[in-house]
Coordinates of C-alpha atoms in Angstrom, one line a residue:
V1 CA -38.7 -0.7 -37.7
A2 CA -39.6 -4.3 -38.5
V3 CA -41.3 -3.1 -41.7
E4 CA -38.8 -0.4 -42.5
P5 CA -35.5 -0.9 -40.6
N6 CA -34.0 2.5 -41.4
N7 CA -37.2 4.6 -40.7
E8 CA -35.8 7.8 -39.2
L9 CA -38.8 8.7 -37.0
A10 CA -39.3 5.2 -35.7
N11 CA -35.6 4.7 -34.8
N12 CA -35.6 8.2 -33.2
N13 CA -38.6 7.4 -31.0
L14 CA -37.3 3.9 -30.3
A15 CA -34.0 5.4 -29.1
L16 CA -35.8 7.7 -26.7
M17 CA -37.9 4.8 -25.4
Y18 CA -34.9 2.6 -24.8
L19 CA -33.3 5.5 -22.9
N20 CA -36.3 5.6 -20.6
L21 CA -36.0 1.8 -20.1
Q22 CA -32.3 2.3 -19.4
N23 CA -31.3 0.0 -22.2
H24 CA -28.5 2.2 -23.4
E25 CA -26.9 -0.2 -25.9
L26 CA -30.1 -0.6 -27.9
A27 CA -30.8 3.2 -27.6
Q28 CA -27.4 3.9 -29.1
E29 CA -28.1 1.5 -32.0
A30 CA -31.4 3.1 -32.8
A31 CA -30.1 6.6 -32.6
K32 CA -27.3 5.8 -35.0
K33 CA -29.8 4.5 -37.5
A34 CA -31.8 7.7 -37.3
I35 CA -28.7 9.9 -37.7
E36 CA -27.6 7.8 -40.8
K37 CA -31.0 8.5 -42.3
N38 CA -30.9 12.2 -41.4
P39 CA -27.7 13.8 -40.1
D40 CA -29.7 16.9 -39.2
N41 CA -31.9 15.0 -36.7
I42 CA -30.7 16.8 -33.5
D43 CA -32.9 14.7 -31.3
A44 CA -31.2 11.6 -32.4
H45 CA -27.8 13.1 -31.7
V46 CA -29.0 14.0 -28.2
A47 CA -30.2 10.4 -27.7
L48 CA -26.9 9.0 -28.9
G49 CA -25.0 11.4 -26.6
R50 CA -27.1 10.4 -23.6
S51 CA -26.5 6.7 -24.3
L52 CA -22.8 7.3 -24.4
I53 CA -22.9 9.3 -21.1
A54 CA -24.7 6.3 -19.5
R55 CA -21.6 4.2 -20.4
E56 CA -19.3 7.0 -19.0
D57 CA -17.9 7.8 -22.4
Y58 CA -18.1 11.5 -21.8
E59 CA -15.6 12.5 -24.5
A60 CA -17.5 10.6 -27.2
A61 CA -20.7 12.1 -26.0
M62 CA -19.2 15.6 -26.3
D63 CA -18.1 14.8 -29.8
V64 CA -21.6 13.8 -30.8
F65 CA -23.0 17.0 -29.2
A66 CA -20.4 19.2 -30.8
A67 CA -21.2 17.7 -34.3
A68 CA -24.9 18.4 -33.6
F69 CA -24.2 21.9 -32.4
E70 CA -22.4 22.8 -35.6
R71 CA -25.7 21.9 -37.4
N72 CA -28.0 23.7 -35.0
Q73 CA -27.0 26.3 -32.3
D74 CA -30.5 27.1 -31.1
H75 CA -31.6 23.7 -30.0
A76 CA -32.4 24.1 -26.3
E77 CA -32.4 20.4 -25.4
L78 CA -29.0 19.9 -27.1
I79 CA -27.5 22.8 -25.3
S80 CA -28.9 21.6 -22.0
Q81 CA -27.4 18.2 -22.6
I82 CA -24.0 19.8 -23.3
G83 CA -24.3 21.5 -19.9
S84 CA -25.2 18.2 -18.3
N85 CA -22.1 16.6 -19.8
F86 CA -19.9 19.4 -18.4
L87 CA -21.5 18.7 -15.1
N88 CA -20.6 15.0 -15.5
V89 CA -16.9 15.8 -15.9
G90 CA -16.8 18.3 -13.0
D91 CA -16.8 21.6 -14.9
H92 CA -19.6 23.2 -13.0
S93 CA -19.2 26.8 -14.1
E94 CA -19.1 25.7 -17.8
A95 CA -22.2 23.6 -17.2
S96 CA -24.1 26.6 -15.7
S97 CA -23.2 28.8 -18.7
W98 CA -24.7 26.2 -21.1
F99 CA -27.8 25.9 -19.0
N100 CA -28.2 29.7 -19.0
K101 CA -27.7 29.7 -22.8
A102 CA -30.5 27.1 -23.1
L103 CA -32.8 29.1 -20.9
S104 CA -32.1 32.2 -23.0
I105 CA -33.4 30.3 -26.0
E106 CA -36.3 28.7 -24.2
A107 CA -37.3 30.1 -20.8
G108 CA -38.1 27.4 -18.3
H109 CA -36.6 24.6 -20.5
P110 CA -37.0 21.4 -18.3
T111 CA -33.5 19.9 -18.8
A112 CA -31.8 23.2 -18.2
I113 CA -33.8 23.9 -15.0
I114 CA -33.1 20.4 -13.7
G115 CA -29.4 20.8 -14.7
M116 CA -29.1 24.1 -12.8
A117 CA -30.5 22.4 -9.7
Q118 CA -28.0 19.6 -10.1
A119 CA -25.2 22.2 -10.4
L120 CA -26.3 23.7 -7.1
D121 CA -26.3 20.3 -5.6
K122 CA -22.7 19.8 -6.7
H123 CA -21.8 22.9 -4.8
D124 CA -23.6 21.7 -1.6
L125 CA -26.3 24.3 -2.2
H126 CA -29.0 21.7 -1.8
R127 CA -31.6 24.1 -0.3
Q128 CA -31.2 26.5 -3.2
G129 CA -31.6 23.6 -5.7
I130 CA -34.8 22.5 -4.0
E131 CA -36.2 26.0 -4.1
L132 CA -35.4 26.3 -7.8
L133 CA -37.1 23.0 -8.7
K134 CA -40.1 23.8 -6.5
E135 CA -40.5 27.1 -8.4
H136 CA -41.0 25.1 -11.6
E137 CA -43.0 22.2 -10.1
E138 CA -46.2 23.1 -12.0
T139 CA -44.5 22.8 -15.4
L140 CA -42.1 19.9 -14.6
N141 CA -44.1 17.6 -12.3
R142 CA -45.0 15.3 -15.1
R143 CA -41.4 14.4 -15.6
P144 CA -39.9 11.5 -13.6
H145 CA -36.4 13.1 -13.9
Y146 CA -37.8 16.1 -12.0
W147 CA -38.9 14.0 -9.1
S148 CA -35.8 11.9 -9.1
T149 CA -33.5 15.0 -9.0
L150 CA -35.6 16.6 -6.3
S151 CA -35.3 13.4 -4.3
D152 CA -31.5 13.5 -4.7
L153 CA -31.5 17.1 -3.4
Y154 CA -33.7 16.3 -0.4
W155 CA -31.5 13.3 0.4
N156 CA -28.3 15.3 0.3
E157 CA -30.0 17.9 2.5
G158 CA -30.8 15.2 5.0
Q159 CA -34.6 15.2 4.4
A160 CA -35.0 11.5 3.7
D161 CA -38.8 11.4 4.1
D162 CA -39.2 14.0 1.4
A163 CA -36.7 12.2 -0.8
L164 CA -38.7 9.0 -0.5
E165 CA -42.0 10.8 -1.3
C166 CA -40.4 12.2 -4.5
L167 CA -39.3 8.8 -5.6
Y168 CA -42.9 7.5 -5.2
E169 CA -44.1 10.4 -7.4
A170 CA -41.5 9.5 -10.0
K171 CA -42.5 5.8 -9.8
K172 CA -46.1 6.7 -10.7
L173 CA -44.9 8.4 -13.9
A174 CA -42.3 5.7 -14.8
P175 CA -43.2 2.4 -13.2
Q176 CA -40.8 0.6 -15.5
Q177 CA -37.7 2.4 -14.5
A178 CA -35.6 0.0 -12.4
S179 CA -33.3 2.7 -11.0
L180 CA -36.2 4.3 -9.1
Y181 CA -36.9 1.0 -7.2
S182 CA -33.2 0.8 -6.4
K183 CA -33.2 4.3 -5.0
I184 CA -36.4 3.5 -3.0
G185 CA -34.7 0.4 -1.7
N186 CA -31.6 2.3 -0.5
I187 CA -33.8 4.8 1.5
L188 CA -36.0 2.1 2.9
S189 CA -32.9 0.2 4.1
S190 CA -31.6 3.4 5.8
S191 CA -34.9 3.5 7.8
G192 CA -34.3 -0.1 8.9
N193 CA -37.1 -1.4 6.7
V194 CA -35.0 -4.3 5.4
E195 CA -38.1 -6.3 4.2
G196 CA -39.4 -3.3 2.2
A197 CA -35.9 -2.6 0.8
E198 CA -35.5 -6.1 -0.4
K199 CA -38.9 -6.0 -2.1
S200 CA -37.9 -2.8 -3.8
F201 CA -34.6 -4.2 -5.0
Y202 CA -36.3 -7.4 -6.3
K203 CA -38.9 -5.2 -8.1
A204 CA -36.0 -3.4 -9.8
L205 CA -34.6 -6.7 -11.0
E206 CA -38.1 -7.7 -12.3
E207 CA -38.1 -4.6 -14.4
Q208 CA -34.4 -4.9 -15.5
E209 CA -32.8 -8.3 -14.9
H210 CA -29.3 -6.7 -14.9
C211 CA -30.0 -3.7 -12.7
I212 CA -26.6 -3.3 -11.1
S213 CA -27.7 -0.9 -8.3
A214 CA -30.3 -3.5 -7.2
I215 CA -27.8 -6.3 -7.1
S216 CA -25.4 -4.1 -5.2
G217 CA -28.2 -3.1 -2.7
L218 CA -29.2 -6.7 -2.1
A219 CA -25.6 -7.7 -1.6
T220 CA -25.1 -5.0 1.0
L221 CA -28.1 -6.2 2.9
K222 CA -27.8 -9.9 2.5
K223 CA -24.1 -10.5 2.1
S224 CA -23.5 -14.3 2.0
G225 CA -27.3 -14.7 1.7
L226 CA -27.3 -13.1 -1.7
D227 CA -29.1 -15.4 -4.2
S228 CA -26.7 -17.6 -6.2
H229 CA -28.5 -16.5 -9.3
H230 CA -27.6 -12.8 -8.6
V231 CA -24.0 -13.8 -7.7
A232 CA -23.7 -15.6 -11.1
T233 CA -25.2 -12.5 -12.9
A234 CA -22.7 -10.2 -11.2
E235 CA -19.8 -12.3 -12.1
R236 CA -20.9 -12.5 -15.7
L237 CA -21.7 -8.8 -16.1
I238 CA -18.2 -7.9 -14.8
L239 CA -16.7 -9.5 -17.9
E240 CA -19.0 -7.6 -20.3
S241 CA -17.2 -4.7 -22.1
S242 CA -20.5 -2.8 -22.5
I243 CA -20.7 -2.3 -18.7
A244 CA -19.1 1.1 -17.6
D245 CA -16.4 1.2 -15.0
G246 CA -18.8 2.6 -12.4
G247 CA -21.2 -0.3 -12.9
R248 CA -18.4 -2.9 -12.8
A249 CA -17.1 -1.3 -9.6
S250 CA -20.5 -1.7 -8.0
L251 CA -20.6 -5.4 -9.1
H252 CA -17.1 -6.1 -7.6
N253 CA -18.2 -4.3 -4.5
A254 CA -21.3 -6.5 -4.2
L255 CA -19.2 -9.6 -4.6
S256 CA -16.8 -8.4 -1.9
Y257 CA -19.7 -8.4 0.6
Y258 CA -20.8 -11.8 -0.6
Y259 CA -17.4 -13.4 -0.3
A260 CA -16.7 -11.7 3.0
G261 CA -19.9 -13.2 4.3
K262 CA -18.7 -16.6 3.1
K263 CA -15.4 -16.0 4.9
N264 CA -13.5 -16.3 1.6
F265 CA -11.3 -13.3 2.5
E266 CA -8.9 -13.7 -0.4
K267 CA -11.7 -13.4 -2.9
A268 CA -13.3 -10.6 -1.0
A269 CA -10.0 -8.7 -0.9
F270 CA -9.6 -9.2 -4.7
H271 CA -13.1 -7.8 -5.4
M272 CA -12.4 -4.8 -3.0
Q273 CA -9.2 -4.0 -4.9
Q274 CA -11.0 -4.3 -8.3
S275 CA -13.9 -2.2 -7.1
N276 CA -11.7 0.6 -5.9
A277 CA -9.6 0.7 -9.0
L278 CA -12.6 0.9 -11.3
Q279 CA -14.4 3.4 -9.1
W280 CA -11.4 5.7 -9.2
N281 CA -11.2 5.4 -13.0
S282 CA -14.9 6.2 -13.3
K283 CA -14.6 9.2 -10.9
V284 CA -11.5 10.6 -12.5
R285 CA -13.5 10.9 -15.8
Q286 CA -16.0 12.9 -13.7
G287 CA -13.3 15.4 -12.6
W288 CA -12.2 13.7 -9.3
E289 CA -8.6 14.2 -8.0
Y290 CA -7.0 14.0 -4.6
D291 CA -3.8 15.5 -3.4
T292 CA -2.5 13.9 -0.2
Q293 CA -0.1 16.8 0.4
K294 CA -3.0 19.3 0.5
H295 CA -4.5 17.5 3.4
I296 CA -1.2 17.5 5.3
E297 CA -0.8 21.2 4.6
N298 CA -4.3 21.8 5.9
V299 CA -3.4 19.9 9.1
R300 CA -0.3 22.0 9.6
H301 CA -2.2 25.2 8.8
Q302 CA -4.8 24.4 11.5
K303 CA -2.0 23.7 14.0
R304 CA -0.4 27.1 13.3
V305 CA -3.6 29.1 13.4
F306 CA -5.0 27.4 16.5
S307 CA -1.9 27.2 18.6
K308 CA -2.4 26.5 22.3
Q309 CA -1.6 30.1 23.1
Q310 CA -4.2 31.3 20.6
I311 CA -6.8 29.0 22.0
V312 CA -6.3 30.1 25.6
S313 CA -6.4 33.8 24.7
N314 CA -9.4 33.7 22.3
I315 CA -11.7 31.2 24.0
Q316 CA -13.8 34.0 25.7
F317 CA -15.0 35.5 22.4
G318 CA -17.5 32.7 21.4
H319 CA -21.2 32.2 22.1
P320 CA -22.0 30.5 25.4
S321 CA -24.7 28.2 24.0
R322 CA -24.4 24.5 24.7
M323 CA -27.1 23.5 22.2
P324 CA -24.7 22.2 19.4
V325 CA -23.0 18.8 20.0
F326 CA -20.4 17.7 17.5
I327 CA -19.3 14.1 16.8
V328 CA -16.0 13.9 14.9
G329 CA -13.7 11.2 13.7
M330 CA -12.9 9.2 10.7
P331 CA -15.8 7.8 8.6
R332 CA -16.8 4.3 9.8
S333 CA -15.3 4.9 13.3
G334 CA -18.6 4.8 15.2
T335 CA -19.9 8.3 14.6
T336 CA -23.3 7.1 13.5
L337 CA -23.6 4.7 16.4
T338 CA -22.7 7.4 18.8
E339 CA -25.3 9.8 17.3
Q340 CA -28.0 7.1 17.4
I341 CA -27.4 6.5 21.1
L342 CA -27.6 10.2 21.9
A343 CA -30.6 10.8 19.7
R344 CA -32.7 8.2 21.5
H345 CA -32.7 10.6 24.5
P346 CA -35.9 12.8 24.4
A347 CA -33.8 15.9 24.9
V348 CA -31.5 15.3 22.0
L349 CA -32.1 15.6 18.2
G350 CA -29.7 14.1 15.7
V351 CA -29.5 15.8 12.3
G352 CA -26.9 13.6 10.6
E353 CA -23.9 15.0 8.8
K354 CA -24.3 18.8 8.2
N355 CA -21.9 21.3 6.7
Y356 CA -23.2 24.0 9.1
A357 CA -19.8 24.6 10.6
I358 CA -18.1 25.3 7.3
I359 CA -21.0 27.5 6.2
A360 CA -20.6 29.5 9.5
L361 CA -16.9 29.8 9.0
Q362 CA -17.2 31.2 5.5
A363 CA -19.9 33.6 6.6
Y364 CA -17.7 34.8 9.5
Q365 CA -14.7 35.3 7.2
N366 CA -16.7 37.3 4.7
L367 CA -18.2 39.5 7.3
Y368 CA -14.8 40.1 8.9
A369 CA -13.2 41.0 5.5
K370 CA -16.0 43.5 4.8
K371 CA -15.9 45.1 8.3
Y372 CA -12.2 45.7 8.3
G373 CA -11.8 46.4 4.6
I374 CA -9.2 43.7 4.0
K375 CA -8.9 41.0 1.3
P376 CA -10.7 37.8 2.0
R377 CA -7.4 35.8 1.7
V378 CA -6.0 38.0 4.6
A379 CA -9.2 37.8 6.6
N380 CA -9.4 34.0 6.5
D381 CA -6.6 33.7 9.1
Q382 CA -6.8 37.0 10.8
C383 CA -10.4 36.5 11.8
L384 CA -9.3 33.4 13.7
T385 CA -6.1 34.7 15.3
E386 CA -7.6 38.2 16.1
P387 CA -11.3 37.3 16.5
D388 CA -14.2 39.8 16.5
G389 CA -16.6 39.0 19.3
E390 CA -19.5 40.8 17.7
L391 CA -19.2 39.0 14.4
L392 CA -18.8 35.6 16.1
T393 CA -22.0 36.2 18.1
R394 CA -23.8 37.2 15.0
V395 CA -22.7 34.1 13.1
A396 CA -23.4 31.8 16.1
E397 CA -26.9 33.2 16.4
E398 CA -27.6 32.4 12.8
Y399 CA -26.2 28.9 13.4
L400 CA -28.5 28.4 16.4
T401 CA -31.5 29.7 14.4
T402 CA -30.7 26.9 11.9
L403 CA -30.7 24.3 14.6
Q404 CA -33.9 25.7 16.1
E405 CA -35.5 25.3 12.6
Q406 CA -34.5 21.6 12.7
I407 CA -36.0 21.2 16.1
D408 CA -39.3 22.8 15.0
K409 CA -39.4 20.7 11.9
A410 CA -38.9 17.5 14.0
N411 CA -41.7 18.7 16.2
K412 CA -39.7 18.1 19.4
P413 CA -40.0 21.2 21.5
D414 CA -38.3 19.5 24.5
V415 CA -35.0 19.2 22.7
Q416 CA -32.0 20.9 24.4
F417 CA -29.1 19.5 22.3
V418 CA -28.7 19.1 18.5
V419 CA -26.1 16.6 17.3
D420 CA -24.1 17.1 14.1
K421 CA -22.0 14.1 13.3
M422 CA -20.0 15.4 10.3
P423 CA -16.8 13.3 10.7
D424 CA -14.5 15.7 8.9
N425 CA -15.1 18.3 11.6
Y426 CA -12.1 16.7 13.3
L427 CA -10.2 19.2 11.2
N428 CA -12.3 22.1 12.5
I429 CA -12.2 21.6 16.3
G430 CA -10.3 24.9 16.7
W431 CA -13.0 26.8 14.9
L432 CA -15.8 24.9 16.7
K433 CA -14.3 25.8 20.1
L434 CA -13.8 29.5 19.0
L435 CA -17.5 29.7 17.9
F436 CA -19.0 27.7 20.7
P437 CA -16.5 27.3 23.5
N438 CA -19.0 25.5 25.8
A439 CA -20.2 23.0 23.1
C440 CA -19.6 19.3 23.7
I441 CA -17.4 17.6 21.2
I442 CA -17.1 13.8 21.0
H443 CA -14.2 12.2 19.2
A444 CA -15.3 8.7 18.1
R445 CA -12.2 6.5 17.9
R446 CA -11.8 2.9 16.5
D447 CA -8.9 0.7 15.6
L448 CA -7.6 2.4 12.5
R449 CA -7.2 -0.9 10.7
D450 CA -10.9 -1.7 11.1
V451 CA -11.7 1.8 9.9
A452 CA -9.5 1.5 6.9
M453 CA -10.9 -1.9 6.0
S454 CA -14.5 -0.6 6.2
C455 CA -13.6 2.5 4.1
W456 CA -11.8 0.2 1.6
Q457 CA -15.0 -1.9 1.1
T458 CA -17.5 1.0 1.1
Q459 CA -18.4 2.8 -2.1
F460 CA -18.6 6.4 -0.9
G461 CA -20.3 8.9 -3.2
M462 CA -18.3 11.9 -2.1
I463 CA -15.2 10.8 -0.2
R464 CA -12.2 11.0 -2.6
W465 CA -9.4 9.4 -0.6
A466 CA -10.9 6.0 0.0
C467 CA -10.2 4.4 -3.4
H468 CA -6.3 4.4 -3.2
I469 CA -4.3 2.8 -0.4
D470 CA -1.7 5.5 -0.5
H471 CA -4.5 8.2 -0.1
L472 CA -6.0 6.2 2.7
V473 CA -2.8 5.9 4.7
A474 CA -1.9 9.5 4.2
R475 CA -5.3 10.6 5.3
F476 CA -5.1 8.6 8.5
E477 CA -1.6 10.0 9.2
G478 CA -2.9 13.6 8.9
Y479 CA -5.9 12.7 11.1
L480 CA -3.7 11.3 13.9
E481 CA -1.4 14.4 13.7
I482 CA -4.2 16.9 14.1
M483 CA -6.0 15.0 16.8
K484 CA -2.8 14.8 18.8
H485 CA -2.6 18.6 18.5
W486 CA -6.1 19.2 19.6
R487 CA -5.6 16.8 22.5
D488 CA -2.5 18.8 23.6
A489 CA -3.9 22.2 23.0
F490 CA -7.4 21.8 24.6
S491 CA -6.4 19.6 27.5
G492 CA -9.7 17.8 28.2
G493 CA -11.8 20.1 25.9
F494 CA -13.6 17.1 24.3
L495 CA -14.6 13.5 25.1
E496 CA -12.9 10.6 23.4
T497 CA -14.8 7.3 23.0
D498 CA -13.6 4.0 21.7
Y499 CA -15.8 1.8 19.6
E500 CA -14.3 -1.3 21.1
H501 CA -15.2 -0.2 24.6
L502 CA -18.7 0.7 23.6
V503 CA -19.2 -2.7 22.1
E504 CA -17.7 -4.4 25.2
D505 CA -19.9 -2.5 27.7
Q506 CA -22.7 -0.7 25.9
E507 CA -24.5 0.6 29.0
A508 CA -21.4 2.1 30.6
G509 CA -20.3 3.7 27.3
S510 CA -23.8 5.1 26.6
K511 CA -24.1 6.5 30.2
R512 CA -20.7 8.2 29.7
L513 CA -22.0 9.9 26.6
I514 CA -25.2 11.1 28.2
E515 CA -23.4 12.3 31.3
Y516 CA -20.9 14.2 29.2
I517 CA -23.5 16.4 27.6
G518 CA -25.2 16.9 30.9
L519 CA -28.5 15.0 30.8
P520 CA -30.1 12.5 33.1
W521 CA -29.9 8.9 32.0
D522 CA -32.7 7.5 29.9
E523 CA -33.0 3.7 29.3
S524 CA -34.2 4.2 25.7
C525 CA -30.6 5.1 24.8
L526 CA -29.7 1.4 25.0
R527 CA -32.3 0.7 22.3
F528 CA -30.7 3.0 19.7
Y529 CA -31.5 0.5 16.9
E530 CA -35.3 1.1 17.4
S531 CA -35.0 4.6 16.1
D532 CA -37.3 5.4 13.2
R533 CA -34.9 8.1 12.0
L534 CA -33.8 7.7 8.4
V535 CA -30.0 7.5 8.5
R536 CA -28.1 8.9 5.5
T537 CA -24.8 6.9 6.0
A538 CA -22.9 3.9 4.9
S539 CA -23.5 2.5 8.5
I540 CA -27.2 1.8 7.9
T541 CA -27.2 -1.9 8.5
Q542 CA -25.1 -1.7 11.6
V543 CA -27.2 0.9 13.4
R544 CA -30.5 -1.0 12.8
Q545 CA -29.5 -3.9 15.1
P546 CA -28.2 -4.3 18.7
I547 CA -24.5 -3.8 19.2
Y548 CA -22.4 -6.7 18.1
S549 CA -18.7 -7.5 18.3
T550 CA -18.1 -9.0 14.8
S551 CA -16.7 -5.7 13.5
V552 CA -13.9 -5.7 16.1
A553 CA -10.6 -6.8 14.6
K554 CA -12.4 -7.2 11.2
W555 CA -9.0 -6.4 9.6
A556 CA -7.2 -9.4 10.9
P557 CA -8.3 -12.0 8.2
Y558 CA -7.4 -9.6 5.5
E559 CA -3.8 -8.9 6.6
P560 CA -2.2 -11.5 4.3
F561 CA -4.1 -10.1 1.3
I562 CA -3.9 -6.4 1.8
P563 CA -0.6 -5.9 3.7
K564 CA 0.0 -2.5 2.0
L565 CA -3.0 -1.1 3.8
I566 CA -2.8 -3.0 7.2
N567 CA 0.9 -2.8 8.0
P568 CA 1.4 1.0 7.7
L569 CA -1.6 1.6 9.9
S570 CA -0.3 -0.8 12.5
D571 CA 2.9 1.3 12.5
L572 CA 1.0 4.6 12.7
M573 CA -1.0 3.3 15.7
L574 CA 2.2 2.5 17.5
S575 CA 3.8 5.9 16.8
Y576 CA 0.8 7.9 18.0
R577 CA 0.0 5.7 21.0

């Protein structure tokens, strides 16, 4: 390029190299030069589109891809990238059709195969995505993107060790990719290896000085201890127009942790607000939406289907097993801490947040519709109000088989109880009690203002209601309403624990949990923070140290700066007391 600035091939290859180095601005510049020299260079169009996607400009990327498609409709990589862009904006079915089109042109095309696996991941079909990628490992295993995607699938399936190994494989192939070191740092921090996580984040910054995910990871770990150099970098990058909304959201989030640690609550609150607004903008472009009314309607629907009369008359239909233990509540309410305490007992296995309950419900509804020859829409409620004992047993046995597989994989033959801490199962307590009437259910409670503040500061990957104060307040209102219903309907059918009481007297609270599920006390439950389990949760830093009280009444210093969040929750707590 120095000799011949407009050389098509040189600029084309340079664009691809810059993409691999994650320097998207220079990749875009080089790709444009290649296209100017030769508008029929489809590879350059693909590189330009990818650089635009990295900046979250999905519409502009699609325009580039569309222009290229008019020139060549049989370019498998272009067609695969079109599928990937549809995946970015949340149109999963359209994405899959383009991936299939690419595969019809070139069987086993790498980008299309990886894209299909990512589409399965978006539908929570992580296991199927893993199986698809493993089928093609021999032809794809020289590609860093293959290992990185496989890592994401393992992580979402809850197999953090496998996710980490995949990232190490990717790092061997692309040791210069900063994002890989950031991903490794996130998983290491979840295992409590803070030193290893810091080294990985710093390595990412060595490879790419402005690696936003590494700055964010360090801020989450170090808070007020974040290097002043990285604070200055974050504050400078926020002002750069070339940084996409998602990246700027992460930078604001990092600064919120830093200033909160410095006890500058006004600045911390400002950065939280900016982070949430930018994250929402970014996610909306990816197809996100949230309807507060739908959640309320779901709450009211659960109350109608699982009335107290229905619960009393149908409770005898379920499976008698006590193996499943469910921890429910709002995110950041102490569900992870509760699971860690239980999982330190040698007879208990914690499996994190699993969607097994919803999968079982869907399987039961489908079987019911087929058996009675009715439409699925009719079966969805009828199978709960007029349950079929045989089908419930069948679904429950499949559920227990899945739990046994987890026990076998963990190599813990003495385990009697398996803990699922999916917080949103608070909506499904009626179904859980119908399926396993003897199962222990633990409702983890915490001051809603502390829960809300923690949610407001946390950048969740999947939770859609935490970026808007109105969404947050409405979600909490629905949560309180349905929990009041379950409390009245079941009359002692589950244990309620308070985070504040657990912090005040850890031993008494821990013994209460162990006694509730019916096990003898084990002193190791007091040392929950010594667990070597990898925790896939936003609570990683809290559950890797002994219980502390600084998270109690964490909301108070923020009340003057976020009154629209704090005040309505104070009123809700009074009305549901």
